[in-house]
Coordinates of C-alpha atoms in Angstrom, one line a residue:
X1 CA 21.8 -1.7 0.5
X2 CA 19.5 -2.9 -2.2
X3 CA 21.4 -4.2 -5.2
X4 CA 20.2 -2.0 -7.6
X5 CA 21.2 1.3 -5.7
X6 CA 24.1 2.8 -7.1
X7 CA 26.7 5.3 -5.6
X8 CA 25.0 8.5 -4.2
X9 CA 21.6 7.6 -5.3
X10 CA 19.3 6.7 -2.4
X11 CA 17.7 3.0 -2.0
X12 CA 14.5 4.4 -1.7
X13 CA 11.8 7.4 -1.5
X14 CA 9.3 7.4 1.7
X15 CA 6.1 8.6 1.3
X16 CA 5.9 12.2 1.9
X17 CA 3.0 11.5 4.2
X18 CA 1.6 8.5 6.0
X19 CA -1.5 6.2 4.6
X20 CA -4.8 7.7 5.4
X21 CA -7.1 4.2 4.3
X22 CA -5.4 1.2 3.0
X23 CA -7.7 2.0 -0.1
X24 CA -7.8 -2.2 -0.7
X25 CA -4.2 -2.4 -0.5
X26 CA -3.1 0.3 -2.8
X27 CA -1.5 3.0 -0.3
X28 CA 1.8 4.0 -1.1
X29 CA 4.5 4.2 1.4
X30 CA 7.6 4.1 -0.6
X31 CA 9.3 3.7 -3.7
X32 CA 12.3 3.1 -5.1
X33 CA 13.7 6.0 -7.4
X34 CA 12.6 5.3 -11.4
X35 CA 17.0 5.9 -11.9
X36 CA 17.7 2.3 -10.1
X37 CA 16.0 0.4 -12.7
X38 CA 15.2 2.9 -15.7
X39 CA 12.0 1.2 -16.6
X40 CA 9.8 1.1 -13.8
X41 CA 10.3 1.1 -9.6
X42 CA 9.4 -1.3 -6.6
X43 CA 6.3 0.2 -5.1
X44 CA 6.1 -0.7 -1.1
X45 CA 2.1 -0.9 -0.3
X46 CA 0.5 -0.3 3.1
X47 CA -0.8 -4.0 2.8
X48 CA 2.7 -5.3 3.0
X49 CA 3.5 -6.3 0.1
X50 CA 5.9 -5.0 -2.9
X51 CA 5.2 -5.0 -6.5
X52 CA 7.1 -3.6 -9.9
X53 CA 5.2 -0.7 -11.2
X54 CA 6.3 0.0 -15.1
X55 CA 7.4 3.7 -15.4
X56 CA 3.9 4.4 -17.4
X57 CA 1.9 3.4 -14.3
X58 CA 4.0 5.8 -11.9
X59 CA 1.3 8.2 -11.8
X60 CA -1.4 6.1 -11.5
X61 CA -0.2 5.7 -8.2
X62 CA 0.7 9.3 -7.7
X63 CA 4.4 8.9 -7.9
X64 CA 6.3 12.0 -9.4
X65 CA 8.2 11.1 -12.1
X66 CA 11.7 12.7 -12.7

């Protein structure tokens, strides 16, 4: 459980479909939903690696927002 899930809301959000290129790192392949943090989410990249993405950026990275 990550710590900032809370009750009923899941941890995270899996990609609704798997990376087609790496596109130099920036491949989505989950998220954690923008209602854990308010201000932005932890983006998990097909590189391996994690990053926080400010809420403005979401769709940059075509994330749905809320």
């Amino acid at each position: 459980v990550w710590p900032a899930s809370q009750g009923g809301v899941p941890n995270y959000v899996v990609s609704p479909r798997p990376p087609q290129t790496d596109r130099a790192g920036t491949e989505v392949l989950g998220y954690e939903p923008l209602s854990n943090h308010g201000n932005g989410i932890n983006v998990f990249f097909a590189a391996g690696r994690c990053k926080f993405v400010p809420a403005a950026q979401m769709e940059q990275l075509s994330i749905p927002r809320p």
